[in-house]
Coordinates of C-alpha atoms and ligand atoms in Angstrom, one line a residue:
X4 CA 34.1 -10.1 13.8
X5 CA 32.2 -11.7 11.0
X6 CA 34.2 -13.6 8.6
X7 CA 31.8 -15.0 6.7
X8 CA 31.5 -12.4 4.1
X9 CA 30.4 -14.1 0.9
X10 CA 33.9 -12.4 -0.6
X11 CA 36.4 -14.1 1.1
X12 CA 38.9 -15.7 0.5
X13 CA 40.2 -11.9 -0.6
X14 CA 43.8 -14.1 -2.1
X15 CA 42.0 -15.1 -5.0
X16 CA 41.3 -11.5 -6.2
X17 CA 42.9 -9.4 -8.4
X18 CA 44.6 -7.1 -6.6
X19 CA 43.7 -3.1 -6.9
X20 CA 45.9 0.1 -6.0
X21 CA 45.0 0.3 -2.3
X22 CA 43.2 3.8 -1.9
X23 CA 43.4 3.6 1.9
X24 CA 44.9 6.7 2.7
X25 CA 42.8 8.5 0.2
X26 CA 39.5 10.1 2.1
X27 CA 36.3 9.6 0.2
X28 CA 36.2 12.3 -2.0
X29 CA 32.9 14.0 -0.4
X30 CA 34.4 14.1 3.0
X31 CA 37.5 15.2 1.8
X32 CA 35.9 18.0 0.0
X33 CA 33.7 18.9 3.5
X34 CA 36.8 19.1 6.0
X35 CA 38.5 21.6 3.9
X36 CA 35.2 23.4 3.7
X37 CA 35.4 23.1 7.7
X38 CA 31.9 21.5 8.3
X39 CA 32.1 20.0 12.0
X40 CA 29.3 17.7 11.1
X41 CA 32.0 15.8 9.0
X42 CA 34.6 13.3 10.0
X43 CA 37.3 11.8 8.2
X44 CA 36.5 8.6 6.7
X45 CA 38.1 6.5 4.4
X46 CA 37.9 2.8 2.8
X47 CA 40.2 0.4 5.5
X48 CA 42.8 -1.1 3.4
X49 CA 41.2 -4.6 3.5
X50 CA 37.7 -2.8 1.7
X51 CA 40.2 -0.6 -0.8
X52 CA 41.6 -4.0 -1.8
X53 CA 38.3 -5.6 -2.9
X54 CA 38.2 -5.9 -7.0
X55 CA 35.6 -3.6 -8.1
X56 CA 34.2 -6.6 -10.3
X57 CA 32.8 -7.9 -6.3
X58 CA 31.8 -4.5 -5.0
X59 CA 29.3 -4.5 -8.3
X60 CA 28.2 -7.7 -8.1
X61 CA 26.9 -6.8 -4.5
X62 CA 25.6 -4.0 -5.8
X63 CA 23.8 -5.4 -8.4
X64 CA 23.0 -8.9 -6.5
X65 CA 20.9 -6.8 -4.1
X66 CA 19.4 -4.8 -6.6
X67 CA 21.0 -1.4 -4.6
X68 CA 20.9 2.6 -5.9
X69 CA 22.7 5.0 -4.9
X70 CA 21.7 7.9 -5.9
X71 CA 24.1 11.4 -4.6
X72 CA 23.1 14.5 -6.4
X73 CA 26.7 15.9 -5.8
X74 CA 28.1 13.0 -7.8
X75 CA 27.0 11.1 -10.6
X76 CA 29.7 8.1 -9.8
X77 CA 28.3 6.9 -6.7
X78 CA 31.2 4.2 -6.5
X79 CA 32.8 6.5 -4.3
X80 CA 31.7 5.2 -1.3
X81 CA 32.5 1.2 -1.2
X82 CA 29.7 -0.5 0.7
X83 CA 31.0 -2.0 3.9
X84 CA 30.6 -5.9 2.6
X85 CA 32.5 -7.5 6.1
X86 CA 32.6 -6.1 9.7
X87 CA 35.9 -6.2 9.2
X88 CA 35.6 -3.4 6.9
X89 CA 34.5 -1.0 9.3
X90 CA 36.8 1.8 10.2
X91 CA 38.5 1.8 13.5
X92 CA 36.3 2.9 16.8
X93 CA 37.1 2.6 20.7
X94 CA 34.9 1.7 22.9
X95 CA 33.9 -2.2 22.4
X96 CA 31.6 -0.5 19.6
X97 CA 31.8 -3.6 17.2
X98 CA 32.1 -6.4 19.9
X99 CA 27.5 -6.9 19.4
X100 CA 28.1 -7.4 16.0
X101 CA 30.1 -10.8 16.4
X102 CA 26.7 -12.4 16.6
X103 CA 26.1 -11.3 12.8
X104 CA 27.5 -12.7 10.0
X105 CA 27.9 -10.0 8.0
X106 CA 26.3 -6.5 7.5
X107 CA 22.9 -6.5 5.9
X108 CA 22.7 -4.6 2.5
X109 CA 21.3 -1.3 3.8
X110 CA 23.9 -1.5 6.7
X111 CA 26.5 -1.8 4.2
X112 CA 25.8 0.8 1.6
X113 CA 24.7 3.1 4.2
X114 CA 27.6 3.0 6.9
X115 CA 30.4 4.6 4.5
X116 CA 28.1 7.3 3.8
X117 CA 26.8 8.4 7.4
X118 CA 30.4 8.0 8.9
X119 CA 32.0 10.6 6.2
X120 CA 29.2 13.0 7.3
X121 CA 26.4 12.7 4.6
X122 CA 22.8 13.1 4.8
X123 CA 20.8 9.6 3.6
X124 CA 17.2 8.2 3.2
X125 CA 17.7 5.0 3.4
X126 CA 14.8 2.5 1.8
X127 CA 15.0 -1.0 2.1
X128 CA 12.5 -3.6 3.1
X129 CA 10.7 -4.5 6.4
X130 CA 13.0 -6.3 8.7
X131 CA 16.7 -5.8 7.0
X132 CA 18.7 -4.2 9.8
X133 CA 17.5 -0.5 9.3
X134 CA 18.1 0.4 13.0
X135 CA 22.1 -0.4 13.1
X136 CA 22.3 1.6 9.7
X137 CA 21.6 4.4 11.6
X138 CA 22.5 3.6 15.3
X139 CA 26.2 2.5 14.9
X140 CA 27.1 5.7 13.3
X141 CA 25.5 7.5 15.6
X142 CA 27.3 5.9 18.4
X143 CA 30.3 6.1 16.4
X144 CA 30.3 9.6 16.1
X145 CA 29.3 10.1 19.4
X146 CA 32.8 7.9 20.6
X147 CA 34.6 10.0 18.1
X148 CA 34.0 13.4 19.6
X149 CA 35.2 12.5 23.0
X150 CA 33.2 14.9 24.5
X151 CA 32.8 13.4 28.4
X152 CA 30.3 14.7 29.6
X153 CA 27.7 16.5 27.4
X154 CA 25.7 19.2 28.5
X155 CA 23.5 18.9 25.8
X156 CA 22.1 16.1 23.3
X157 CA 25.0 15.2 19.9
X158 CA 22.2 13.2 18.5
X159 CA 18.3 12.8 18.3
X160 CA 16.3 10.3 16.9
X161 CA 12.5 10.2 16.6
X162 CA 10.4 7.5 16.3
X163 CA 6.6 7.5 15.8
X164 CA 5.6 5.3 18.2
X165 CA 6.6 5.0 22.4
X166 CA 7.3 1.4 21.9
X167 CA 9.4 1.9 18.9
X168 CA 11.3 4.2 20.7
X169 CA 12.4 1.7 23.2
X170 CA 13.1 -0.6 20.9
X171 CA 16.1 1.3 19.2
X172 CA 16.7 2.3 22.7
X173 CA 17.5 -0.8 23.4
X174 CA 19.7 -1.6 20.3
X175 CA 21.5 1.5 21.1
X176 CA 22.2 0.6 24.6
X177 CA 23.0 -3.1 23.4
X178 CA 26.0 -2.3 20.8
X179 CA 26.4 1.3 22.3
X180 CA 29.3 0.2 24.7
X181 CA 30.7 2.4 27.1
X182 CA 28.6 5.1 26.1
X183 CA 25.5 3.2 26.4
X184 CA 25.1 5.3 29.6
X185 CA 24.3 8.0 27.5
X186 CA 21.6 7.2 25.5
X187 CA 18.2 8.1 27.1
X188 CA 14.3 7.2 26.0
X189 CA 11.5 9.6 26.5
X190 CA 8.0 9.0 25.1
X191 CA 4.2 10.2 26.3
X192 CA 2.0 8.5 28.5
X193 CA 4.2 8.4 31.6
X194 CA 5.6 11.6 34.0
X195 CA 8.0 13.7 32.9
X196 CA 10.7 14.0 36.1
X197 CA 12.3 10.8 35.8
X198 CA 13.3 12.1 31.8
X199 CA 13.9 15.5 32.7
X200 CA 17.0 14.0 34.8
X201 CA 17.6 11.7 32.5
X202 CA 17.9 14.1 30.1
X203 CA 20.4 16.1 32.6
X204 CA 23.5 13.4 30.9
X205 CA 21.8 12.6 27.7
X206 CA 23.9 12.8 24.4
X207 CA 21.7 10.6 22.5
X208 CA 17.9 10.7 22.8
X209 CA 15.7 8.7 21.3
X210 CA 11.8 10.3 21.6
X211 CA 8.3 10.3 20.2
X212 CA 7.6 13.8 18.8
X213 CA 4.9 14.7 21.5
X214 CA 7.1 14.5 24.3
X215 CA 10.0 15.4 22.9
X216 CA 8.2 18.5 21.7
X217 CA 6.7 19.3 25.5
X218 CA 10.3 19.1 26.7
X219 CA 11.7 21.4 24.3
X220 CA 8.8 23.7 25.0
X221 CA 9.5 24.0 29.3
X222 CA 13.1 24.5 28.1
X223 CA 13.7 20.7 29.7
X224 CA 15.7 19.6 26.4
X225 CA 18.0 22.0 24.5
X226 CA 18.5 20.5 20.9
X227 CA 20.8 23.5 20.2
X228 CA 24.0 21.2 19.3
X229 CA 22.2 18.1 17.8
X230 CA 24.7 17.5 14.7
X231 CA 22.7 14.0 14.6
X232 CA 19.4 13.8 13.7
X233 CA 17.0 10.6 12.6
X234 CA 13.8 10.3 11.8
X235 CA 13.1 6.2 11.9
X236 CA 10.0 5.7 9.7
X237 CA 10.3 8.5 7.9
X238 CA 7.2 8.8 5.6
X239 CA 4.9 8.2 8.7
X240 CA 7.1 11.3 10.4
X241 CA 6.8 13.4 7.5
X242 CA 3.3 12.9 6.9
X243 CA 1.0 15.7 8.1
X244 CA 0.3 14.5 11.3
X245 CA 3.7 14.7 12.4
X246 CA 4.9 17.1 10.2
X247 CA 4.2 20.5 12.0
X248 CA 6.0 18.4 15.0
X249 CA 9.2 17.7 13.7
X250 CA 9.4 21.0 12.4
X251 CA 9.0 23.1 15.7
X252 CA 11.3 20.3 17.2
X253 CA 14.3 20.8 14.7
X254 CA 14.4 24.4 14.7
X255 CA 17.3 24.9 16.6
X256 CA 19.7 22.8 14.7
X257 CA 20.2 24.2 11.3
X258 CA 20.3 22.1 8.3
X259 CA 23.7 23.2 7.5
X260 CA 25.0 21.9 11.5
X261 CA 23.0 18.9 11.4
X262 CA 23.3 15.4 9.3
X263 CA 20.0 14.3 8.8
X264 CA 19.3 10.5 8.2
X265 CA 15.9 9.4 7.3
X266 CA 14.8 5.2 7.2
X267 CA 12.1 3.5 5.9
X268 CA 10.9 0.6 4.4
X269 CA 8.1 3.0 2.0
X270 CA 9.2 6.1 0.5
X271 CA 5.6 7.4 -1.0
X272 CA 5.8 10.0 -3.3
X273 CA 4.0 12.6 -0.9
X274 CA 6.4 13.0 1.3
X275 CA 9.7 13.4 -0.8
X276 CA 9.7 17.2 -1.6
X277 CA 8.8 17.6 2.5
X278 CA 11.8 15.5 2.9
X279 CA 14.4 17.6 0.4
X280 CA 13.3 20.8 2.9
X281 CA 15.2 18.9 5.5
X282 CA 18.2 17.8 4.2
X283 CA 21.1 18.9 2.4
X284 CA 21.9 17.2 -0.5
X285 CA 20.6 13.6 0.8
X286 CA 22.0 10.6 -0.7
X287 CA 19.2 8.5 -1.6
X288 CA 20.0 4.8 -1.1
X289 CA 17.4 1.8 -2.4
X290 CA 17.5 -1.8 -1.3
X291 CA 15.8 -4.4 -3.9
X292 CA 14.1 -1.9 -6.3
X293 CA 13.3 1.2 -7.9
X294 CA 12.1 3.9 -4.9
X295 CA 9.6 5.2 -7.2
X296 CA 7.5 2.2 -7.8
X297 CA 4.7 1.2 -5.7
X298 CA 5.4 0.1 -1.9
X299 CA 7.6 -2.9 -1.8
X300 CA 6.6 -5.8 0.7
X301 CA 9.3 -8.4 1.9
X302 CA 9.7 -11.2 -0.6
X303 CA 10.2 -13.7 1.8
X304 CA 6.9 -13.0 3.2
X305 CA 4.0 -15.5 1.6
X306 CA 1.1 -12.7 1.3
X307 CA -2.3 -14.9 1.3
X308 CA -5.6 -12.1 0.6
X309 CA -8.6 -13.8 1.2
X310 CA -11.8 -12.1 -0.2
X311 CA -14.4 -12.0 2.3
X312 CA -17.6 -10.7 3.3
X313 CA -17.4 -8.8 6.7
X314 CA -19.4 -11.2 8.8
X315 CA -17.5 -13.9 8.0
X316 CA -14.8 -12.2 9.6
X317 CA -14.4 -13.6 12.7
X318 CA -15.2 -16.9 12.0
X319 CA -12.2 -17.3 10.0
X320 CA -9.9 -15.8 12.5
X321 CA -10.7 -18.4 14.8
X322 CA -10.3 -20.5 12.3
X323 CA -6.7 -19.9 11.3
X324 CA -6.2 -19.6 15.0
X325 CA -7.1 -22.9 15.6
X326 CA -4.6 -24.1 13.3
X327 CA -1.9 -22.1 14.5
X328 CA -2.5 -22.7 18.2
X329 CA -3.8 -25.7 19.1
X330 CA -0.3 -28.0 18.4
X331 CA 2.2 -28.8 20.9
X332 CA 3.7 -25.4 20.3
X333 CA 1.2 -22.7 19.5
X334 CA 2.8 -20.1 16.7
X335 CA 3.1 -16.3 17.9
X336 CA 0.8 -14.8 15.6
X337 CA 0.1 -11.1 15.5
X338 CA -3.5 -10.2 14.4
X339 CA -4.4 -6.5 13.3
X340 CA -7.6 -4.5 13.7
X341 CA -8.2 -0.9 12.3
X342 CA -9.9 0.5 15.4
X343 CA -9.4 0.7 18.8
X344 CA -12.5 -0.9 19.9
X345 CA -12.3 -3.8 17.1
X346 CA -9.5 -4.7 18.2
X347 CA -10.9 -5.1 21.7
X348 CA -14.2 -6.9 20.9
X349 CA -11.6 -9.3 18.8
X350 CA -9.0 -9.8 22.3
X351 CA -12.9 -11.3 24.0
X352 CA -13.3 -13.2 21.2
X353 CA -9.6 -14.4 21.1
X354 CA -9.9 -14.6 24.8
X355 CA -12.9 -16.5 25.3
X356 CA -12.2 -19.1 22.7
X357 CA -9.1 -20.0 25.2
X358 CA -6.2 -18.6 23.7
X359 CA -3.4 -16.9 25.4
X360 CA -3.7 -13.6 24.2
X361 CA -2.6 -10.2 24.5
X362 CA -3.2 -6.8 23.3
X363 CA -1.6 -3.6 22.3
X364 CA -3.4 -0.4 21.1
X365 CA -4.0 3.2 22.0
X366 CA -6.9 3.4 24.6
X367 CA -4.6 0.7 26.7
X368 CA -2.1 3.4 29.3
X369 CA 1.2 2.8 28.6
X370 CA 2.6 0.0 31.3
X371 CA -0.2 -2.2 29.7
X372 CA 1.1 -1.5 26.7
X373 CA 4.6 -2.5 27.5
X374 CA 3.7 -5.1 29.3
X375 CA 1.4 -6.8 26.5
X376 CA 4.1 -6.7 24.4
X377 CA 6.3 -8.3 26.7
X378 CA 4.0 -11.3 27.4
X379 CA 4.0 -11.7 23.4
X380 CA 7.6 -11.5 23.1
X381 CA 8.3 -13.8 25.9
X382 CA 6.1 -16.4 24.7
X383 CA 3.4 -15.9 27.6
X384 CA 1.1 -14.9 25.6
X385 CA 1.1 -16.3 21.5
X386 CA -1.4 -14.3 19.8
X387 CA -1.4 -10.1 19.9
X388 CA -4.2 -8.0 19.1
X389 CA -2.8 -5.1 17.9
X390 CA -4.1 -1.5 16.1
X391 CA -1.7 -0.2 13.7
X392 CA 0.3 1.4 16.8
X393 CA 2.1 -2.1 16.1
X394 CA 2.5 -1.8 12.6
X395 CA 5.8 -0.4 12.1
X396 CA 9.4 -0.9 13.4
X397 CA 8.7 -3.6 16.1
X398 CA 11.1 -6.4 15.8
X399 CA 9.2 -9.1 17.8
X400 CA 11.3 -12.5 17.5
X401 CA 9.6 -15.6 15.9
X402 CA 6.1 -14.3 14.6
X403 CA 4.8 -16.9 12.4
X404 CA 1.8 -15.2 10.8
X405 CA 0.2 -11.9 10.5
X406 CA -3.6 -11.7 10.2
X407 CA -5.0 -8.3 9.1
X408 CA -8.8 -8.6 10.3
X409 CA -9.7 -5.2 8.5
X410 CA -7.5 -4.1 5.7
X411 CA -5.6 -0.7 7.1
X412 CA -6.3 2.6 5.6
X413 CA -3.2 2.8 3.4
X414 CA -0.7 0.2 1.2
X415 CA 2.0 1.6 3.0
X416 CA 0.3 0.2 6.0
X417 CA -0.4 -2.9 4.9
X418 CA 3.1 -3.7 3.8
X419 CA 4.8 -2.6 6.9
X420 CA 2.1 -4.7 9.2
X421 CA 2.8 -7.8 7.2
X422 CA 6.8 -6.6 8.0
X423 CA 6.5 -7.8 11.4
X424 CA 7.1 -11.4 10.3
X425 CA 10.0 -12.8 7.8
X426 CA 12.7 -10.6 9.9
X427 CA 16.2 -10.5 10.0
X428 CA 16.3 -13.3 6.6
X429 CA 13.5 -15.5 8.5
X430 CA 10.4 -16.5 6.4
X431 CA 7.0 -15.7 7.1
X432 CA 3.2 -16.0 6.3
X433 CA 0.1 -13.1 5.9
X434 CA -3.4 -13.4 5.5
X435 CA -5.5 -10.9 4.6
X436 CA -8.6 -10.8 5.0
X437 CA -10.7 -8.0 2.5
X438 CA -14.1 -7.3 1.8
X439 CA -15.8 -4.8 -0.4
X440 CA -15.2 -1.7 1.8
X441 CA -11.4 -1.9 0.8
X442 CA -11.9 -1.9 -2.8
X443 CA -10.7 1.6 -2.9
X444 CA -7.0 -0.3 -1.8
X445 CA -7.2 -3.0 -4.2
X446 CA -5.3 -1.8 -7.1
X447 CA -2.8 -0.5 -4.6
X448 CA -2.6 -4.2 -2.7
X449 CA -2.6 -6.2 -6.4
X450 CA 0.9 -4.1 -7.3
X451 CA 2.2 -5.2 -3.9
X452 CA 1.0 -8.4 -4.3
X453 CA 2.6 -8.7 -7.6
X454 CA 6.0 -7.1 -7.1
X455 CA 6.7 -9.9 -4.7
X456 CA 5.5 -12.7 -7.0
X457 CA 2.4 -13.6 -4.9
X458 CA -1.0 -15.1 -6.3
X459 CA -3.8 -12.1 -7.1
X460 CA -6.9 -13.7 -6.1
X461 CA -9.5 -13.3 -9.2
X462 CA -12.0 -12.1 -6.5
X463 CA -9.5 -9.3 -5.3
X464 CA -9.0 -8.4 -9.3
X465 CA -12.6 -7.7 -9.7
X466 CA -12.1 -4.9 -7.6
X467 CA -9.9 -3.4 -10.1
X468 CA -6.7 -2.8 -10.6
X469 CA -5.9 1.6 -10.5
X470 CA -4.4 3.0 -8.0
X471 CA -6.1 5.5 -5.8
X472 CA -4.1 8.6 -4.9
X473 CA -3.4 8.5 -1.1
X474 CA -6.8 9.3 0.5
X475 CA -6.2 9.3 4.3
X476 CA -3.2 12.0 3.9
X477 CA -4.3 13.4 7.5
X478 CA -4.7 10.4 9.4
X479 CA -4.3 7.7 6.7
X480 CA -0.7 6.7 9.0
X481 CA -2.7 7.6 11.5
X482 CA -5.6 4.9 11.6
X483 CA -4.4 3.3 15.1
X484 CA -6.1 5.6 17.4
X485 CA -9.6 6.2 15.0
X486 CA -12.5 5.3 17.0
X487 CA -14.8 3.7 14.9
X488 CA -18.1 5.3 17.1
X489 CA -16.7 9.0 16.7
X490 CA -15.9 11.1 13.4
X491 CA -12.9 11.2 11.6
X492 CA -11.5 13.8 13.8
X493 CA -11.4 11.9 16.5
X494 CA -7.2 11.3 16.1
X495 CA -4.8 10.7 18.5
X496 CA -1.1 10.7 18.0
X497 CA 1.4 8.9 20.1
X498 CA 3.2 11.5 22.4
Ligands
ATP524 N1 23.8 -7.5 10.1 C1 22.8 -8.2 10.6 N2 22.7 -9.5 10.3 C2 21.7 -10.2 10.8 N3 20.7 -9.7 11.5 C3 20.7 -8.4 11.8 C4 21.8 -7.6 11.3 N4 21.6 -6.3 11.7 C5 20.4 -6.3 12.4 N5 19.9 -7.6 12.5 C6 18.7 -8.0 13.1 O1 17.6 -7.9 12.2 C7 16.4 -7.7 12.9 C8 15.6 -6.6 12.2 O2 16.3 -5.4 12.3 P1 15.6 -4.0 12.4 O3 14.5 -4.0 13.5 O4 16.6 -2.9 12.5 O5 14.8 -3.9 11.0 P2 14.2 -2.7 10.2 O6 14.8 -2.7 8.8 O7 14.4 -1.4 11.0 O8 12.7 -3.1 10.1 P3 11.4 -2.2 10.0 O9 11.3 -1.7 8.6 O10 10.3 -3.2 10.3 O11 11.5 -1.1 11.0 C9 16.7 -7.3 14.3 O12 16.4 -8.4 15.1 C10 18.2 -7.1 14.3 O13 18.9 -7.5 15.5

């Protein structure tokens, strides 16, 4: 497993009273309170004997809170800091993570807490690993109840968009082992049999809200015994598009029956009290920063804002694009629109200058969707138009450069598009372009801009510098699907 944690060698340590036999104290306290949604879990004796001087120096190297409002010392729960830490599990669980060298921050401070039963919302940035914070425990706990053959889903995890969905569906499958044949994917947009049988030996399911919502409804899906449950880009599904959703879907599994796990890379303000109704005492856990600050981009993401008036638009697209494509080994770059039929007028343009290009947005039916992004992740095709229906989650390999053609509708937006490049430790480059209609953003984008240490052009200060409350709270997460020809109530959600 990965030995390269930055602690080893462990022999030149202090050593400290090995605590492990001792359950962490919150589990403890929660099997003798008989919750079934707790397992045991305690520190392996090769974490227990890591000096405390190292576990705060990870802590504070990666600028990490904890924050459990059943316990002022968080130190309780000793992030995971080596795969070799992890506590034992059948089933080939751990054999995927050989190809990592260690666990990423949010994987780390997060594992210990999900595996002894707690609810989290877990905030760190764009690209760090978020998916395996929550997936291996899930498979974890679904290997450790040795139930054969469920009846019923253990576990549910919603995503907002039907790509998305796959994606961790994939993970899951990847690193799930044996039980990888009981993971199933259902999402809008195509029938409904083939998932209803999948569904028939499903103890993990991974959905969209729509669809999973329609199952639940023709008494397809009974969520009664879910004791898992995650919602993967949390603020988008606890903003009011979703909300009314998640609530119908989550009915039958009682807070007090269910963990609930909540990831992000932007926690806004809005949605927090929304997100306390669903939980029971959540440990809050922050990568890189304080949670209540303004939306945090990834720092190893060069964030170029170019002031521009809208005609000039697409002139400068090409532009860049010619840079990035015409060498012996054109960049992927991933170029985003606002609105539906933008983003198509800009795949001609793309197109017609002679780039290999693909696109990916709402009007498209879903086997050209997944297809697009297919011919973009392979390679075939090294520039994708996308709505914001790409924005979050998707963990495309090697995108050099994101262009934003028209600023999205919130910050939150912006920093999660620009999160599809710089992944996984890489580095990466966004330009923006903005013109006058975003002003109302700019105070917003200048505190992103300068949390990660990145050049405020003068032009973009002249817009000013307060931040707006949230305006788009109905469809502000919702942009992809606004149709730029029709009213504002012209919204589609992914299903
Ligand atoms: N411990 C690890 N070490 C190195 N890479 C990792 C590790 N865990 C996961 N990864 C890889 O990092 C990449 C990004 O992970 P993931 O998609 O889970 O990010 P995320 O935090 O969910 O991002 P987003 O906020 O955009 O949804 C993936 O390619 C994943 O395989």
């Amino acid at each position: 497993m990965g030995k390269r944690s930055h602690l080893e060698p462990t022999e030149q340590r202090p050593k400290k009273k090995s605590k492990s036999e001792k359950p962490a104290k919150a589990s403890k306290d929660k099997q003798e309170n008989g919750d079934e949604k707790t397992g045991p879990y305690s520190d392996s004796s090769a974490l227990s004997e890591i000096p405390q001087a190292d576990i705060d120096s990870f802590l504070t190297k990666n600028i990490i809170k904890i924050s459990d409002p059943t316990s002022p010392d968080a130190s309780q729960f000793r992030p995971i800091l080596s795969f070799d830490h992890l506590p034992k599990c059948d089933a080939g669980l751990y054999t995927q993570l050989k190809s990592f060298p260690a666990p990423t921050p949010i994987q780390s401070t997060t594992w210990p807490l999900l595996f002894a039963g707690r609810d989290v919302i877990g905030i760190a940035e764009t690209g760090s690993g978020k998916t395996l914070g929550f997936g291996l425990p899930c498979l974890k706990k679904l290997i450790d109840s040795k139930s054969s053959k469920p009846s019923q889903p253990k576990a549910v995890i919603i995503s907002p968009t039907r790509e998305l969905a796959m994606q961790i569906y994939d993970q899951l499958v990847k690193f799930g082992g044996t039980e990888k044949t009981q993971v199933t994917c259902i999402y809008g947009g195509v029938g409904k049999d083939e998932q209803r049988r999948a569904l028939q030996k499903a103890a993990i399911v991974v959905a969209t809200p729509g669809r999973l919502k329609d199952l639940q409804n023709d008494g397809s899906i009974d969520l009664g015994k879910v004791n898992y449950l995650v919602l993967d880009e949390a603020d988008r599904m606890l903003d009011k598009g979703f909300e009314q959703d998640i609530k119908d879907i989550i009915k039958p599994m009682p807070v007090s029956r269910r963990q609930t796990v909540m990831f992000t890379a932007t926690w806004p303000r809005s949605v927090r009290d929304l997100a306390a109704t669903f939980m029971k005492t959540p440990v809050t856990v922050t990568i890189g920063g304080d949670p209540s600050a303004d939306p945090r981009a990834n720092t190893r993401i060069k964030q170029v804002v170019e002031v521009v008036d809208g005609r000039e638009k697409e002139g400068r697209l090409v532009q860049l694009l010619t840079k990035s494509q015409r060498g012996q080994s054109p960049e992927k770059v991933l170029v985003f629109c606002l609105y539906k039929k933008e983003a198509m007028r800009i795949e001609n343009l793309i197109r017609n200058k002679g780039f290999a290009v693909a696109g990916i947005h709402g009007d498209l039916n879903q086997s050209d969707r997944f297809r697009n992004l297919d011919a973009f992740k392979k390679g075939q095709a090294t520039v994708l138009v996308a709505t914001d229906v790409a924005a979050r989650g998707l963990d495309i390999p090697n995108v050099k450069l994101v262009i934003n053609v028209t600023f999205p509708l919130t910050v939150e937006d912006y920093v999660h598009r620009i999160g599809r490049t710089g992944r996984a430790g890489a580095e990466g480059l966004a330009i923006t372009m903005f013109t006058e209609n975003d002003k109302g953003l700019s105070g917003g984008l200048i505190n992103v801009l300068k949390a990660a240490k990145q050049d405020v052009p003068e032009a973009l200060l002249k817009f000013g510098t307060t931040v707006k409350k949230k305006q788009h709270d109905v469809y502000g997460a919702f942009y992809k699907d606004v149709d730029m020809d029709k009213t504002a109530t012209k919204i589609t959600f992914d299903d």
